[in-house]
Amino acid sequence: MVENKLKREIPAKYADQYGVYDGEFAHIDSYQAATKTIKPIKPNDSKLLGSIHEAIVKTGLKDGMTISFHHHFREGDFVMNMVLDEIAKMGIKNLSIAPSSIANVHAPLIDHIKNGVVTNITSSGLRDKVGAAISSGIMANPVVIRSHGGRARAIASGDIHIDVAFLGAPSSDEYGNINGTKGKATCGSLGYAMVDAKYADQVVAITDSLMPYPNTPISIPQTDVDYVVQVDAIGDPDGIAKGATRFTKNPKELLVAEYAAKVITASSYFKNGFSFQTGSGGAALAVSRFLRQTMIDEDVKASFALGGITNAMVEMQKEGLVDKLIDVQDFDHPSAISLAENADHYEIDANMYASPLSKGAVINQLDIAILSALEVDTDFNVNVITGSDGVLRGASGGHSDTSAACKLSMVIAPVVRGRIPTIVDAVTTVVTPGSSVDVVVTELGIAINPARQDLVEMFKGLKVPQLTIDELKDKAYAITGIPEKIEYGDQTVALIEYRDGSLIDVVKNV
């Protein structure tokens, strides 16, 4: 075993392969960008194919290759299951898949793993059934979990080489000009798919809305697309927003949100021209509502809002409270409409959003990020990937990216969920190091990271209860008792990459 800077033990063979976490910016070095194989298209060549089967044949997909998908359709995605089902019928085995995230709707993936069709996975997240199956040890090789910025870095640097990207396209013309704002299943921004399209050897656009040439606006251009396949349906638009953008009435969540908004508005960063990113859950949306009111009352306007964009942000822009929206993903239909109609709502790819190896990610310009957590420990480390039972059930997302880059990172969470403590002695799995987390906000009050003495001074007069992180943990344990230790097996089922490619933690089978 090799111990990393956070004293997490990494099996030596993986430590040798990936390196281990040694600090937020320890491995930010120059690199040679990845290259790809390009098959030129001649004037009379057609890219339009009759089926997914034909596309698989045309790309020459074979055993051992790597394929990718995007997750902009979230729980409404049909594409990954359609493609993998066809690949399985064709007898292709031993594939690596590199989707930007895996949702509950992708439960059929479990059978493809058991049947040897898929033998390696890298993704940002694993949900419910798929996560539980992998935590039980059904894969011989561990899944590699990467943040959104870390995935973009890995693709751009060649750590992930994609042989074929199968990209769901809300609309495309016959030559492969794609956007996410037209068609039957609009998802808005295609920020995660853009990176795949740029670096994959071959790209297959799968669409249910074939448009006349040229299909504009162009998110992914024809110069990045090899083939186009029209199918009956690529996804369910209602699934895009499923569970993501709920308005909460929960008193505990509302109190957390109110405290978070007070922290923001009491900070020196809250001034004309500030920038922010919020999440899509109930408490995060409530923060936006409290923040909006103070912005109106104090006549403060934001220069930009970033991220996964929600209707709450769109409405704030319509009211003149936010100048620009910078969008890598949309969490609801109104956001997709805004992207189509609003020149100050701008689509970016994941590399520009959050890659630590880009020539300047947008998160580097971010003042405030509001983030969630499954667990936070007394060193301010955050877990967003495994439940308290050690089972994979979450997503790294942009958590470690935005935390490291912004000026004020705030993690919002209840002290206890049900009978499970959220503030603990040591998180089950580290995704974001405590050095990146500035303030933890709960319904009982806030804890400021002692490393940020400037914030301790800044918030001396804040009318919100202030506790140490240990005091919050003690209050959690007073309710739940000390959690029992999880019984793990010897198999490593997941490797948790920090955004720079080093290993910050591993997950064992449960």
XYZ file of C-alpha atoms in Angstrom:
510
model
C 0.000 0.000 0.000
C 1.038 3.583 -0.691
C -0.266 6.355 1.553
C -1.227 9.617 -0.172
C -1.169 13.114 1.344
C -4.593 12.562 2.959
C -3.319 9.304 4.537
C -5.593 7.226 2.312
C -4.065 3.878 1.399
C -3.762 3.165 -2.321
C -2.807 -0.335 -3.572
C 0.754 -0.161 -4.895
C -0.052 -1.353 -8.434
C -2.580 1.466 -8.896
C -0.326 4.001 -7.170
C 2.417 3.110 -9.646
C 0.026 3.403 -12.586
C -1.732 6.672 -11.674
C 0.366 8.338 -9.005
C -1.146 9.443 -5.703
C -2.728 12.687 -4.557
C -0.094 15.084 -3.224
C -1.978 18.388 -3.081
C -4.467 20.348 -5.160
C -1.986 21.644 -7.709
C 0.926 19.228 -7.308
C 0.533 17.593 -10.733
C -0.443 20.527 -12.966
C 2.246 20.259 -15.626
C 2.682 20.867 -19.355
C 1.572 18.005 -21.586
C 1.324 16.886 -25.198
C -2.297 17.039 -26.344
C -3.882 13.806 -27.572
C -4.088 13.054 -31.275
C -6.761 11.188 -33.188
C -7.088 9.266 -36.425
C -9.125 11.094 -39.069
C -10.844 9.432 -42.030
C -11.376 12.158 -44.665
C -14.801 12.525 -46.311
C -14.808 12.982 -50.106
C -17.345 15.181 -51.941
C -19.749 12.378 -52.875
C -19.471 10.386 -49.641
C -22.583 10.106 -47.486
C -22.382 10.048 -43.704
C -26.013 8.966 -43.288
C -26.399 5.300 -42.303
C -29.484 3.145 -41.922
C -28.988 1.736 -38.427
C -26.844 1.576 -35.321
C -25.747 -1.879 -36.499
C -24.432 -0.426 -39.750
C -22.622 2.321 -37.825
C -20.877 -0.241 -35.610
C -19.789 -2.159 -38.719
C -18.600 0.996 -40.508
C -16.477 2.156 -37.562
C -14.748 -1.228 -37.425
C -15.489 -1.553 -33.725
C -13.878 -4.686 -32.327
C -13.000 -6.426 -29.089
C -10.908 -4.389 -26.671
C -11.763 -0.909 -27.959
C -13.023 2.105 -25.971
C -16.366 3.762 -26.653
C -18.025 6.765 -25.049
C -21.409 8.383 -24.458
C -22.641 11.628 -22.912
C -25.141 12.040 -20.084
C -27.002 15.208 -21.080
C -30.274 13.235 -21.275
C -29.700 12.097 -17.672
C -32.487 9.677 -16.618
C -34.103 10.084 -20.056
C -31.225 8.569 -22.044
C -31.936 5.777 -24.532
C -28.672 5.866 -26.494
C -26.238 3.952 -24.282
C -28.618 1.042 -23.807
C -29.489 0.895 -27.535
C -25.859 0.862 -28.620
C -24.663 -1.656 -26.025
C -27.577 -3.989 -26.785
C -26.632 -3.984 -30.487
C -22.936 -4.477 -29.683
C -23.848 -7.473 -27.498
C -25.920 -9.011 -30.305
C -22.919 -8.687 -32.611
C -20.733 -10.645 -30.207
C -18.218 -7.870 -29.520
C -16.554 -8.289 -26.113
C -14.045 -6.771 -23.696
C -14.988 -3.138 -24.330
C -14.033 -0.179 -22.185
C -16.771 2.432 -21.853
C -16.145 6.064 -20.940
C -19.534 7.775 -20.486
C -19.516 11.206 -18.871
C -21.871 9.742 -16.237
C -24.047 6.685 -15.639
C -27.678 7.016 -14.518
C -30.309 4.686 -13.057
C -31.732 4.215 -16.546
C -28.529 2.394 -17.503
C -29.235 -0.643 -15.283
C -29.044 -2.975 -18.360
C -25.298 -2.295 -18.238
C -25.108 -4.836 -15.399
C -25.882 -7.732 -17.771
C -23.329 -6.462 -20.301
C -20.712 -6.516 -17.538
C -21.680 -10.044 -16.478
C -21.586 -11.248 -20.098
C -18.114 -9.807 -20.750
C -19.241 -7.174 -23.250
C -17.999 -4.402 -20.926
C -14.876 -5.075 -18.857
C -13.677 -1.543 -18.020
C -15.548 1.621 -17.055
C -14.517 5.189 -16.417
C -17.207 7.711 -15.521
C -18.039 10.603 -13.245
C -20.742 8.727 -11.376
C -22.597 5.476 -10.763
C -26.196 5.354 -9.607
C -28.259 2.891 -7.594
C -28.400 -0.555 -9.252
C -25.223 -0.179 -11.319
C -23.315 1.274 -8.375
C -24.551 -1.473 -6.040
C -23.632 -4.195 -8.532
C -20.114 -2.829 -8.974
C -19.717 -2.404 -5.204
C -20.568 -6.095 -4.864
C -17.534 -6.926 -7.016
C -18.995 -7.988 -10.389
C -16.108 -6.418 -12.345
C -12.584 -7.809 -12.334
C -11.157 -4.361 -13.098
C -11.965 -1.345 -10.899
C -14.079 1.497 -12.240
C -12.186 4.783 -12.553
C -14.164 7.750 -11.196
C -13.173 11.128 -12.627
C -14.530 14.618 -12.039
C -15.989 16.471 -15.016
C -12.803 18.503 -15.309
C -10.697 15.409 -14.706
C -12.456 13.515 -17.496
C -11.894 16.396 -19.924
C -8.227 16.455 -18.867
C -7.880 12.703 -19.342
C -9.378 12.820 -22.859
C -7.398 15.869 -23.963
C -4.134 14.394 -22.661
C -4.731 10.899 -24.048
C -5.203 9.117 -20.714
C -8.580 8.132 -22.163
C -8.354 7.313 -25.874
C -11.829 6.981 -27.395
C -12.033 4.750 -30.470
C -15.709 5.490 -31.154
C -17.989 8.071 -29.522
C -21.716 7.347 -29.875
C -23.356 10.708 -29.227
C -27.059 11.278 -28.814
C -27.901 14.324 -30.947
C -31.174 16.169 -30.269
C -30.837 17.450 -33.834
C -28.388 16.818 -36.651
C -28.241 17.245 -40.403
C -26.994 14.492 -42.731
C -23.454 15.856 -42.515
C -23.284 15.828 -38.713
C -23.858 19.408 -37.584
C -25.367 18.910 -34.123
C -27.087 21.057 -31.527
C -29.062 20.357 -28.365
C -31.648 23.125 -28.687
C -33.759 21.712 -31.540
C -35.508 18.386 -31.977
C -37.807 16.021 -30.086
C -35.498 15.539 -27.091
C -33.806 18.875 -26.503
C -31.235 18.826 -23.718
C -29.634 22.249 -24.241
C -25.875 22.406 -23.846
C -23.770 19.509 -25.165
C -20.706 20.549 -23.171
C -19.610 17.041 -22.153
C -20.200 15.556 -25.624
C -18.090 18.258 -27.295
C -14.873 16.928 -25.753
C -15.616 13.382 -26.966
C -16.365 14.674 -30.465
C -13.123 16.636 -30.594
C -10.793 13.802 -29.551
C -12.468 10.478 -30.520
C -11.078 8.651 -33.561
C -14.622 8.231 -34.893
C -17.903 9.888 -33.926
C -21.389 8.532 -34.610
C -24.237 11.026 -34.180
C -27.477 9.252 -33.249
C -30.509 11.489 -33.743
C -34.287 11.323 -33.850
C -34.570 14.748 -35.494
C -32.824 14.930 -38.857
C -32.696 18.551 -40.030
C -32.043 20.184 -43.414
C -28.424 21.161 -44.029
C -26.969 23.217 -42.420
C -28.398 22.565 -38.972
C -27.652 25.694 -36.969
C -26.623 26.783 -34.406
C -23.728 24.324 -34.486
C -22.599 22.916 -31.133
C -20.659 19.988 -32.588
C -19.526 20.618 -36.187
C -19.566 18.283 -39.171
C -15.749 18.251 -39.108
C -15.896 16.189 -35.869
C -18.554 13.694 -37.040
C -18.015 10.569 -39.169
C -21.503 9.037 -39.368
C -25.130 9.975 -38.724
C -27.871 7.501 -37.779
C -31.546 8.375 -37.499
C -33.600 6.417 -34.951
C -37.161 6.710 -33.628
C -36.185 8.137 -30.220
C -32.929 8.999 -28.466
C -34.412 9.909 -25.109
C -37.260 11.063 -22.928
C -37.052 14.842 -22.359
C -38.924 14.485 -19.052
C -36.052 12.360 -17.759
C -33.560 15.205 -18.158
C -34.997 17.097 -15.198
C -36.037 14.056 -13.164
C -35.093 14.560 -9.529
C -32.811 17.461 -10.374
C -34.767 20.669 -10.028
C -37.214 20.303 -7.178
C -38.265 23.269 -5.092
C -38.018 22.322 -1.446
C -40.510 22.999 1.331
C -38.422 21.079 3.851
C -37.812 23.428 6.820
C -34.340 21.956 7.419
C -33.281 22.516 3.802
C -34.728 26.024 3.813
C -32.777 26.919 6.941
C -29.553 25.564 5.397
C -30.270 27.645 2.296
C -30.993 30.775 4.316
C -27.718 30.415 6.239
C -25.796 29.806 3.002
C -27.252 32.924 1.411
C -26.321 34.959 4.506
C -22.728 33.717 4.269
C -22.561 34.741 0.611
C -24.057 38.172 1.089
C -21.888 38.907 4.142
C -18.707 38.020 2.256
C -16.427 40.489 0.526
C -17.091 38.624 -2.731
C -20.723 39.777 -2.784
C -20.460 42.927 -4.843
C -21.326 44.099 -8.342
C -19.704 41.785 -10.859
C -19.437 38.726 -8.605
C -19.892 35.223 -10.084
C -21.440 32.066 -8.694
C -22.348 28.444 -9.328
C -25.130 26.582 -7.538
C -26.272 22.982 -7.677
C -29.627 21.671 -8.801
C -31.005 20.102 -5.614
C -33.737 21.542 -3.423
C -31.471 23.312 -0.926
C -29.231 24.738 -3.666
C -32.223 26.127 -5.553
C -33.472 27.658 -2.321
C -30.087 29.382 -1.905
C -30.654 30.983 -5.306
C -34.041 32.277 -4.153
C -32.653 33.831 -0.941
C -29.668 35.225 -2.855
C -31.956 36.723 -5.489
C -33.890 38.710 -2.904
C -30.760 40.204 -1.341
C -29.419 41.089 -4.793
C -32.653 42.975 -5.461
C -32.658 44.650 -2.048
C -29.016 45.761 -2.255
C -28.934 46.390 -6.028
C -26.096 43.914 -6.635
C -25.703 42.219 -10.018
C -23.620 39.190 -10.964
C -21.329 39.138 -13.987
C -22.026 35.451 -14.686
C -23.564 32.289 -13.330
C -21.888 29.021 -14.217
C -22.534 25.347 -14.387
C -25.330 23.057 -14.835
C -27.888 25.738 -15.570
C -31.365 25.707 -14.021
C -34.473 27.767 -14.601
C -33.698 29.637 -11.367
C -30.593 31.080 -13.024
C -32.476 31.787 -16.255
C -35.105 33.754 -14.343
C -32.444 35.752 -12.501
C -30.890 36.695 -15.819
C -34.272 37.740 -17.230
C -34.674 40.024 -14.204
C -31.337 41.681 -14.962
C -29.612 40.211 -11.887
C -27.097 38.137 -13.880
C -25.354 39.394 -17.031
C -24.341 36.089 -18.616
C -24.987 32.382 -18.199
C -22.077 30.053 -18.978
C -23.463 26.615 -19.624
C -21.882 23.158 -19.749
C -25.135 21.296 -19.008
C -28.837 22.066 -18.593
C -30.951 20.567 -15.834
C -34.386 21.492 -17.186
C -36.273 22.415 -20.352
C -36.530 26.198 -19.718
C -32.721 26.335 -19.571
C -32.474 24.621 -22.961
C -34.941 27.135 -24.398
C -32.917 30.005 -22.964
C -29.744 28.656 -24.578
C -31.522 28.638 -27.936
C -32.947 32.148 -27.653
C -30.539 34.194 -25.537
C -27.242 35.468 -26.925
C -25.934 36.025 -23.373
C -26.527 32.356 -22.514
C -23.328 30.745 -23.771
C -22.497 27.059 -24.324
C -19.030 25.770 -23.372
C -17.334 22.379 -23.377
C -16.087 20.517 -20.309
C -12.479 21.397 -21.081
C -13.253 25.121 -20.896
C -15.492 24.552 -17.893
C -13.215 22.742 -15.502
C -10.127 20.985 -16.874
C -7.058 21.625 -14.694
C -4.870 21.272 -17.803
C -6.711 23.736 -20.036
C -5.268 27.185 -20.751
C -7.635 28.593 -18.154
C -10.915 26.996 -17.090
C -13.960 29.187 -16.378
C -14.015 27.922 -12.786
C -10.747 29.813 -12.275
C -12.805 33.010 -12.645
C -15.487 31.839 -10.210
C -16.082 33.682 -6.926
C -18.562 31.434 -5.110
C -19.543 27.771 -5.506
C -22.393 26.133 -3.593
C -21.916 22.366 -3.406
C -23.624 19.414 -1.762
C -22.208 16.420 0.143
C -23.065 12.925 1.285
C -20.488 13.254 4.076
C -18.053 15.847 5.396
C -15.401 14.957 7.943
C -13.575 16.894 10.631
C -10.746 17.642 8.187
C -13.346 19.142 5.808
C -12.851 16.300 3.279
C -16.015 15.639 1.268
C -17.577 12.416 -0.003
C -20.117 12.594 -2.839
C -19.618 9.125 -4.330
C -20.377 6.423 -1.713
C -23.187 6.072 0.791
C -22.606 5.559 4.487
C -22.750 1.821 3.701
C -19.755 2.134 1.370
C -21.807 1.433 -1.759
C -21.190 3.477 -4.915
C -24.267 5.632 -5.443
C -23.219 9.167 -6.409
C -21.129 11.229 -8.786
C -17.893 13.170 -8.560
C -19.285 15.736 -11.018
C -17.567 19.099 -10.823
C -17.209 19.010 -7.032
C -13.428 18.856 -6.675
C -12.966 21.098 -9.727
C -15.004 24.060 -8.550
C -13.901 23.690 -4.911
C -10.252 23.954 -5.850
C -10.654 26.879 -8.227
C -13.237 29.269 -6.758
C -12.603 31.916 -4.110
C -15.304 30.759 -1.672
C -16.387 27.117 -1.713
C -19.425 26.308 0.412
C -20.663 22.800 1.124
C -24.306 22.664 2.194
C -25.710 19.615 3.967
C -27.924 18.661 6.910
C -26.150 17.477 10.040
C -28.108 14.219 9.820
C -30.051 12.519 7.012
C -32.627 10.189 8.484
C -30.605 8.407 11.152
C -27.294 8.770 9.325
C -24.741 11.441 10.267
C -23.491 13.715 7.496
C -20.702 15.283 9.577
C -18.355 12.462 10.587
C -14.879 11.741 11.947
C -13.659 10.424 8.587
C -15.580 10.278 5.323
C -16.130 6.888 3.746
C -14.503 8.024 0.500
C -12.605 11.252 -0.217
C -13.577 12.978 -3.463
C -12.770 16.596 -2.559
C -9.892 17.326 -0.169
C -10.575 19.503 2.857
C -8.029 22.053 1.676
C -10.511 22.975 -1.073
C -13.499 23.486 1.252
C -13.948 26.859 2.943
C -17.300 26.764 4.750
C -19.678 23.957 5.707
C -23.286 25.100 6.122
C -25.845 23.073 8.086
C -29.212 23.756 9.699
C -27.437 24.087 13.074
C -24.976 26.666 11.822
C -21.744 26.976 9.881
C -18.187 25.735 10.324
C -15.373 27.750 8.736
C -12.209 25.934 7.701
C -9.530 27.186 10.157
C -7.113 27.449 7.235
C -9.233 30.404 6.039
C -8.547 32.856 8.875
C -9.539 35.658 6.499
C -13.062 34.206 6.477
C -13.077 33.752 10.248
C -12.366 37.476 10.509
C -14.797 38.356 7.711
C -17.732 36.569 9.365
C -17.222 37.709 12.965
C -20.428 39.742 12.881
C -22.456 37.209 10.876
C -25.874 36.539 12.387
C -25.635 32.792 11.862
C -24.548 30.272 14.542
C -20.864 29.413 14.163
C -19.391 26.158 15.411
C -16.255 24.162 14.846
C -16.501 21.195 12.518
C -15.873 18.924 15.535
C -18.833 20.482 17.346
C -21.059 19.790 14.346
C -19.827 16.193 14.293
C -20.555 15.813 18.009
C -24.091 17.113 17.495
C -24.586 14.614 14.663
C -23.315 11.705 16.762
C -25.492 12.804 19.689
C -28.488 12.122 17.440
C -27.322 8.984 15.626
C -24.653 7.456 17.812
C -21.181 6.676 16.493
C -21.521 4.962 13.085
C -20.474 1.333 12.875
C -17.455 0.602 10.744
C -18.158 -0.787 7.276
C -16.991 -4.331 6.576
C -15.012 -4.308 3.326
C -13.599 -7.128 1.236
C -10.167 -7.211 -0.375
C -11.240 -6.325 -3.919
C -10.711 -2.762 -5.187
C -13.895 -1.921 -7.096
C -13.275 1.765 -7.844
C -10.356 4.156 -8.135
C -11.138 7.769 -7.247
C -9.012 10.086 -9.338
C -8.396 13.593 -8.195
C -8.890 16.100 -11.014
C -5.168 16.034 -11.882
C -5.181 12.258 -12.525
C -3.615 11.125 -9.239
C -5.481 8.791 -6.893
C -7.139 10.449 -3.916
C -8.897 7.303 -2.674
C -10.091 3.819 -3.583
C -13.322 1.933 -2.895
C -13.327 -1.706 -1.782
C -16.116 -4.219 -2.311
C -18.786 -4.279 0.382
